[in-house]
């Protein structure tokens, strides 16, 4: 069985107005996330799939992120199989933070990747 290569982009290629889909758990999200991202934890993904399809209804590409790229790769593969334009963000939030891209936190203090 052959699988198409997983569509992947580097954090520097993610547009500032991109639809970011963060699939990390709530504690990870609270510590630091991309402002304006759609938070749908992988553990809730199937139950909340409608939120994702609604967000990409206008044909927007979903940039899928987790901490380092493992969970987001699985979600990206699922989305692509559903016919959704989705790409995995290589290196996830650790790469995002390392590149100095902006983050916010729920606790009001400095954002960090948990």
CSV table of N, CA and C in Angstrom, one decimal:
chain,number,residue,atom,x,y,z
A,1,UNK,N,0.8,-1.2,0.0
A,1,UNK,CA,0.0,0.0,0.0
A,1,UNK,C,0.9,1.2,0.0
A,2,UNK,N,0.6,2.2,-0.9
A,2,UNK,CA,1.4,3.4,-1.0
A,2,UNK,C,0.6,4.6,-0.4
A,3,UNK,N,1.3,5.4,0.3
A,3,UNK,CA,0.7,6.6,0.9
A,3,UNK,C,1.4,7.8,0.2
A,4,UNK,N,0.6,8.8,-0.1
A,4,UNK,CA,1.2,10.0,-0.6
A,4,UNK,C,2.0,10.7,0.5
A,5,UNK,N,3.1,11.4,0.2
A,5,UNK,CA,3.8,12.1,1.2
A,5,UNK,C,2.9,13.1,1.9
A,6,UNK,N,3.2,13.2,3.2
A,6,UNK,CA,2.4,14.1,4.0
A,6,UNK,C,2.7,15.6,3.7
A,7,UNK,N,1.8,16.4,3.3
A,7,UNK,CA,2.1,17.8,3.0
A,7,UNK,C,2.6,18.5,4.3
A,8,UNK,N,3.8,19.1,4.2
A,8,UNK,CA,4.4,19.7,5.4
A,8,UNK,C,5.0,21.0,5.0
A,9,UNK,N,4.9,22.0,5.9
A,9,UNK,CA,5.6,23.3,5.7
A,9,UNK,C,6.4,23.6,6.9
A,10,UNK,N,7.4,24.5,6.7
A,10,UNK,CA,8.2,25.0,7.7
A,10,UNK,C,7.5,26.2,8.4
A,11,UNK,N,7.8,26.4,9.7
A,11,UNK,CA,7.1,27.5,10.4
A,11,UNK,C,7.3,28.9,9.7
A,12,UNK,N,8.4,29.1,9.0
A,12,UNK,CA,8.6,30.4,8.4
A,12,UNK,C,7.7,30.6,7.2
A,13,UNK,N,7.1,29.5,6.7
A,13,UNK,CA,6.2,29.5,5.5
A,13,UNK,C,4.7,29.7,5.9
A,14,UNK,N,4.4,29.7,7.2
A,14,UNK,CA,3.0,29.9,7.6
A,14,UNK,C,2.7,31.4,7.6
A,15,UNK,N,1.7,31.7,6.7
A,15,UNK,CA,1.3,33.1,6.6
A,15,UNK,C,0.7,33.7,8.0
A,16,UNK,N,0.9,35.0,8.1
A,16,UNK,CA,0.4,35.6,9.4
A,16,UNK,C,-1.1,35.5,9.6
A,17,UNK,N,-1.9,35.4,8.5
A,17,UNK,CA,-3.3,35.3,8.6
A,17,UNK,C,-3.8,33.8,8.4
A,18,UNK,N,-2.9,32.9,8.6
A,18,UNK,CA,-3.3,31.5,8.3
A,18,UNK,C,-4.2,30.9,9.4
A,19,UNK,N,-5.0,29.9,8.9
A,19,UNK,CA,-5.9,29.2,9.9
A,19,UNK,C,-5.0,28.1,10.5
A,20,UNK,N,-4.6,28.3,11.8
A,20,UNK,CA,-3.8,27.4,12.5
A,20,UNK,C,-4.7,26.5,13.3
A,21,UNK,N,-4.6,25.2,13.2
A,21,UNK,CA,-5.3,24.2,13.9
A,21,UNK,C,-4.4,23.6,14.9
A,22,UNK,N,-4.6,23.9,16.2
A,22,UNK,CA,-3.7,23.4,17.3
A,22,UNK,C,-4.4,22.2,17.9
A,23,UNK,N,-3.8,21.0,17.8
A,23,UNK,CA,-4.4,19.8,18.3
A,23,UNK,C,-3.8,19.3,19.6
A,24,UNK,N,-3.1,20.2,20.3
A,24,UNK,CA,-2.5,19.8,21.6
A,24,UNK,C,-3.6,19.8,22.7
A,25,UNK,N,-3.3,19.3,23.9
A,25,UNK,CA,-4.2,19.2,25.0
A,25,UNK,C,-4.4,20.6,25.7
A,26,UNK,N,-5.4,20.7,26.5
A,26,UNK,CA,-5.7,22.0,27.1
A,26,UNK,C,-4.6,22.6,27.9
A,27,UNK,N,-3.8,21.8,28.7
A,27,UNK,CA,-2.7,22.4,29.5
A,27,UNK,C,-1.6,22.9,28.6
A,28,UNK,N,-1.4,22.2,27.5
A,28,UNK,CA,-0.4,22.7,26.5
A,28,UNK,C,-0.8,24.0,25.9
A,29,UNK,N,-2.1,24.1,25.5
A,29,UNK,CA,-2.7,25.3,24.9
A,29,UNK,C,-2.6,26.5,25.8
A,30,UNK,N,-2.9,26.2,27.1
A,30,UNK,CA,-3.0,27.3,28.1
A,30,UNK,C,-1.6,27.9,28.3
A,31,UNK,N,-0.5,27.1,28.2
A,31,UNK,CA,0.8,27.6,28.5
A,31,UNK,C,1.3,28.6,27.3
A,32,UNK,N,0.9,28.3,26.1
A,32,UNK,CA,1.3,29.1,25.0
A,32,UNK,C,0.8,28.6,23.7
A,33,UNK,N,0.2,29.5,22.9
A,33,UNK,CA,-0.4,29.1,21.6
A,33,UNK,C,-0.3,30.3,20.6
A,34,UNK,N,-0.6,30.0,19.4
A,34,UNK,CA,-0.7,31.1,18.4
A,34,UNK,C,-2.0,31.8,18.6
A,35,UNK,N,-2.0,33.1,18.7
A,35,UNK,CA,-3.2,34.0,18.9
A,35,UNK,C,-4.1,33.7,17.7
A,36,UNK,N,-5.4,33.5,17.9
A,36,UNK,CA,-6.3,33.3,16.9
A,36,UNK,C,-6.4,31.8,16.3
A,37,UNK,N,-5.6,30.9,16.9
A,37,UNK,CA,-5.6,29.6,16.4
A,37,UNK,C,-6.9,28.9,16.8
A,38,UNK,N,-7.3,27.9,16.0
A,38,UNK,CA,-8.5,27.0,16.4
A,38,UNK,C,-7.9,25.9,17.2
A,39,UNK,N,-8.4,25.8,18.5
A,39,UNK,CA,-7.9,24.7,19.4
A,39,UNK,C,-8.9,23.6,19.4
A,40,UNK,N,-8.5,22.4,18.8
A,40,UNK,CA,-9.3,21.2,18.8
A,40,UNK,C,-8.3,20.1,19.2
A,41,UNK,N,-8.3,19.7,20.5
A,41,UNK,CA,-7.4,18.7,21.0
A,41,UNK,C,-7.6,17.4,20.2
A,42,UNK,N,-6.5,16.7,19.9
A,42,UNK,CA,-6.6,15.5,19.2
A,42,UNK,C,-7.5,14.5,19.9
A,43,UNK,N,-7.6,14.5,21.2
A,43,UNK,CA,-8.4,13.6,21.9
A,43,UNK,C,-9.9,13.9,21.7
A,44,UNK,N,-10.3,15.1,21.3
A,44,UNK,CA,-11.6,15.5,21.0
A,44,UNK,C,-11.9,15.6,19.5
A,45,UNK,N,-10.9,15.3,18.7
A,45,UNK,CA,-11.0,15.7,17.3
A,45,UNK,C,-12.2,15.1,16.5
A,46,UNK,N,-12.5,13.8,16.7
A,46,UNK,CA,-13.6,13.2,16.0
A,46,UNK,C,-14.9,13.9,16.4
A,47,UNK,N,-15.1,14.1,17.7
A,47,UNK,CA,-16.3,14.7,18.2
A,47,UNK,C,-16.5,16.1,17.7
A,48,UNK,N,-15.4,16.8,17.5
A,48,UNK,CA,-15.4,18.3,17.1
A,48,UNK,C,-15.0,18.5,15.7
A,49,UNK,N,-15.1,17.5,14.9
A,49,UNK,CA,-14.7,17.6,13.5
A,49,UNK,C,-15.5,18.6,12.7
A,50,UNK,N,-16.7,18.8,13.1
A,50,UNK,CA,-17.6,19.8,12.4
A,50,UNK,C,-17.0,21.2,12.6
A,51,UNK,N,-16.4,21.5,13.7
A,51,UNK,CA,-15.8,22.9,13.9
A,51,UNK,C,-14.7,23.1,12.8
A,52,UNK,N,-13.9,22.0,12.6
A,52,UNK,CA,-12.8,22.1,11.6
A,52,UNK,C,-13.4,22.3,10.2
A,53,UNK,N,-14.4,21.5,9.8
A,53,UNK,CA,-14.9,21.6,8.5
A,53,UNK,C,-15.5,22.9,8.3
A,54,UNK,N,-16.1,23.5,9.3
A,54,UNK,CA,-16.7,24.8,9.2
A,54,UNK,C,-15.6,25.9,9.0
A,55,UNK,N,-14.5,25.7,9.7
A,55,UNK,CA,-13.4,26.7,9.6
A,55,UNK,C,-12.8,26.7,8.2
A,56,UNK,N,-12.8,25.5,7.5
A,56,UNK,CA,-12.2,25.4,6.2
A,56,UNK,C,-13.2,25.4,5.1
A,57,UNK,N,-14.5,25.8,5.4
A,57,UNK,CA,-15.5,25.7,4.4
A,57,UNK,C,-15.3,26.6,3.2
A,58,UNK,N,-14.6,27.7,3.4
A,58,UNK,CA,-14.3,28.6,2.3
A,58,UNK,C,-13.1,28.2,1.5
A,59,UNK,N,-12.6,27.0,1.7
A,59,UNK,CA,-11.4,26.5,1.0
A,59,UNK,C,-10.1,26.9,1.6
A,60,UNK,N,-10.1,27.4,2.8
A,60,UNK,CA,-8.9,27.8,3.5
A,60,UNK,C,-8.0,26.6,3.8
A,61,UNK,N,-6.7,26.8,3.7
A,61,UNK,CA,-5.8,25.7,4.1
A,61,UNK,C,-5.7,25.7,5.6
A,62,UNK,N,-5.7,24.5,6.2
A,62,UNK,CA,-5.5,24.4,7.7
A,62,UNK,C,-4.0,24.0,7.9
A,63,UNK,N,-3.4,24.8,8.7
A,63,UNK,CA,-2.0,24.6,9.2
A,63,UNK,C,-2.1,23.9,10.5
A,64,UNK,N,-1.8,22.6,10.5
A,64,UNK,CA,-2.0,21.8,11.7
A,64,UNK,C,-0.7,21.7,12.6
A,65,UNK,N,-0.9,22.0,13.9
A,65,UNK,CA,0.3,22.0,14.8
A,65,UNK,C,0.0,21.3,16.1
A,66,UNK,N,1.1,20.7,16.6
A,66,UNK,CA,1.1,20.1,18.0
A,66,UNK,C,2.4,20.6,18.6
A,67,UNK,N,2.9,19.8,19.5
A,67,UNK,CA,4.2,20.3,20.2
A,67,UNK,C,5.4,20.1,19.2
A,68,UNK,N,5.6,18.9,18.6
A,68,UNK,CA,6.7,18.7,17.8
A,68,UNK,C,6.3,18.2,16.4
A,69,UNK,N,5.1,17.8,16.1
A,69,UNK,CA,4.7,17.4,14.8
A,69,UNK,C,4.2,16.0,14.7
A,70,UNK,N,4.2,15.2,15.7
A,70,UNK,CA,3.6,13.8,15.6
A,70,UNK,C,2.1,13.7,15.6
A,71,UNK,N,1.5,14.3,16.6
A,71,UNK,CA,0.0,14.3,16.6
A,71,UNK,C,-0.6,15.1,15.4
A,72,UNK,N,0.1,16.2,15.1
A,72,UNK,CA,-0.4,17.0,14.0
A,72,UNK,C,-0.3,16.2,12.6
A,73,UNK,N,0.7,15.4,12.5
A,73,UNK,CA,0.9,14.6,11.3
A,73,UNK,C,-0.3,13.6,11.1
A,74,UNK,N,-0.7,13.0,12.2
A,74,UNK,CA,-1.8,12.1,12.2
A,74,UNK,C,-3.1,12.8,11.8
A,75,UNK,N,-3.3,14.0,12.4
A,75,UNK,CA,-4.5,14.8,12.1
A,75,UNK,C,-4.5,15.3,10.6
A,76,UNK,N,-3.3,15.7,10.2
A,76,UNK,CA,-3.2,16.2,8.8
A,76,UNK,C,-3.5,15.1,7.8
A,77,UNK,N,-3.0,13.9,8.1
A,77,UNK,CA,-3.2,12.8,7.2
A,77,UNK,C,-4.7,12.5,7.1
A,78,UNK,N,-5.4,12.5,8.3
A,78,UNK,CA,-6.9,12.3,8.3
A,78,UNK,C,-7.6,13.4,7.5
A,79,UNK,N,-7.2,14.7,7.7
A,79,UNK,CA,-7.9,15.7,7.0
A,79,UNK,C,-7.7,15.6,5.5
A,80,UNK,N,-6.5,15.3,5.1
A,80,UNK,CA,-6.2,15.2,3.6
A,80,UNK,C,-7.1,14.0,3.1
A,81,UNK,N,-7.2,12.9,3.8
A,81,UNK,CA,-8.1,11.8,3.4
A,81,UNK,C,-9.5,12.2,3.3
A,82,UNK,N,-9.9,13.3,4.0
A,82,UNK,CA,-11.3,13.8,3.9
A,82,UNK,C,-11.5,14.8,2.8
A,83,UNK,N,-10.4,15.1,2.1
A,83,UNK,CA,-10.4,16.0,1.0
A,83,UNK,C,-10.2,17.5,1.5
A,84,UNK,N,-9.7,17.7,2.7
A,84,UNK,CA,-9.4,19.0,3.2
A,84,UNK,C,-8.0,19.4,2.9
A,85,UNK,N,-7.8,20.7,2.5
A,85,UNK,CA,-6.5,21.2,2.2
A,85,UNK,C,-5.8,21.4,3.6
A,86,UNK,N,-4.9,20.5,4.0
A,86,UNK,CA,-4.3,20.6,5.3
A,86,UNK,C,-2.8,20.3,5.1
A,87,UNK,N,-2.0,21.0,5.9
A,87,UNK,CA,-0.5,20.8,6.0
A,87,UNK,C,-0.1,20.7,7.4
A,88,UNK,N,0.9,19.8,7.6
A,88,UNK,CA,1.5,19.7,8.9
A,88,UNK,C,2.6,20.7,9.1
A,89,UNK,N,2.6,21.4,10.2
A,89,UNK,CA,3.7,22.4,10.5
A,89,UNK,C,4.9,21.7,11.1
A,90,UNK,N,6.0,21.6,10.3
A,90,UNK,CA,7.1,20.8,10.7
A,90,UNK,C,7.7,21.4,12.0
A,91,UNK,N,7.9,20.5,13.0
A,91,UNK,CA,8.5,21.0,14.3
A,91,UNK,C,7.5,21.6,15.2
A,92,UNK,N,6.3,21.8,14.8
A,92,UNK,CA,5.2,22.2,15.7
A,92,UNK,C,5.5,23.5,16.5
A,93,UNK,N,5.0,23.6,17.7
A,93,UNK,CA,5.1,24.8,18.5
A,93,UNK,C,6.5,25.0,19.0
A,94,UNK,N,7.3,23.9,19.1
A,94,UNK,CA,8.7,24.1,19.5
A,94,UNK,C,9.4,24.9,18.4
A,95,UNK,N,9.2,24.5,17.2
A,95,UNK,CA,9.8,25.3,16.1
A,95,UNK,C,9.3,26.7,16.0
A,96,UNK,N,8.0,26.8,16.2
A,96,UNK,CA,7.3,28.2,16.2
A,96,UNK,C,8.0,29.1,17.2
A,97,UNK,N,8.1,28.6,18.4
A,97,UNK,CA,8.8,29.4,19.5
A,97,UNK,C,10.2,29.6,19.1
A,98,UNK,N,10.9,28.6,18.6
A,98,UNK,CA,12.3,28.8,18.3
A,98,UNK,C,12.6,29.8,17.2
A,99,UNK,N,11.6,30.0,16.3
A,99,UNK,CA,11.7,30.9,15.2
A,99,UNK,C,11.3,32.3,15.6
A,100,UNK,N,10.8,32.5,16.9
A,100,UNK,CA,10.4,33.8,17.4
A,100,UNK,C,9.1,34.2,16.9
A,101,UNK,N,8.3,33.3,16.5
A,101,UNK,CA,6.9,33.7,16.0
A,101,UNK,C,6.1,34.0,17.3
A,102,UNK,N,5.1,34.9,17.1
A,102,UNK,CA,4.4,35.4,18.3
A,102,UNK,C,3.5,34.3,18.9
A,103,UNK,N,3.4,34.3,20.3
A,103,UNK,CA,2.5,33.4,21.0
A,103,UNK,C,1.8,34.2,22.1
A,104,UNK,N,0.7,33.6,22.6
A,104,UNK,CA,0.0,34.2,23.8
A,104,UNK,C,-0.2,33.1,24.7
A,105,UNK,N,-0.5,33.4,26.0
A,105,UNK,CA,-0.8,32.4,27.0
A,105,UNK,C,-2.1,32.8,27.7
A,106,UNK,N,-2.8,31.8,28.2
A,106,UNK,CA,-4.1,32.0,28.9
A,106,UNK,C,-3.9,32.6,30.3
A,107,UNK,N,-2.7,32.4,30.9
A,107,UNK,CA,-2.4,32.9,32.3
A,107,UNK,C,-2.0,34.3,32.4
A,108,UNK,N,-1.8,35.0,31.2
A,108,UNK,CA,-1.4,36.4,31.2
A,108,UNK,C,0.1,36.6,31.4
A,109,UNK,N,0.9,35.6,31.7
A,109,UNK,CA,2.3,35.7,31.8
A,109,UNK,C,2.9,35.4,30.4
A,110,UNK,N,4.3,35.3,30.4
A,110,UNK,CA,4.9,35.0,29.2
A,110,UNK,C,4.5,33.6,28.6
A,111,UNK,N,4.3,33.5,27.3
A,111,UNK,CA,3.9,32.2,26.7
A,111,UNK,C,5.1,31.3,26.5
A,112,UNK,N,4.9,30.0,26.7
A,112,UNK,CA,5.9,29.0,26.5
A,112,UNK,C,5.3,27.8,26.0
A,113,UNK,N,6.1,26.9,25.4
A,113,UNK,CA,5.6,25.6,24.9
A,113,UNK,C,5.8,24.6,26.1
A,114,UNK,N,4.7,24.0,26.5
A,114,UNK,CA,4.7,23.0,27.6
A,114,UNK,C,4.9,21.6,27.0
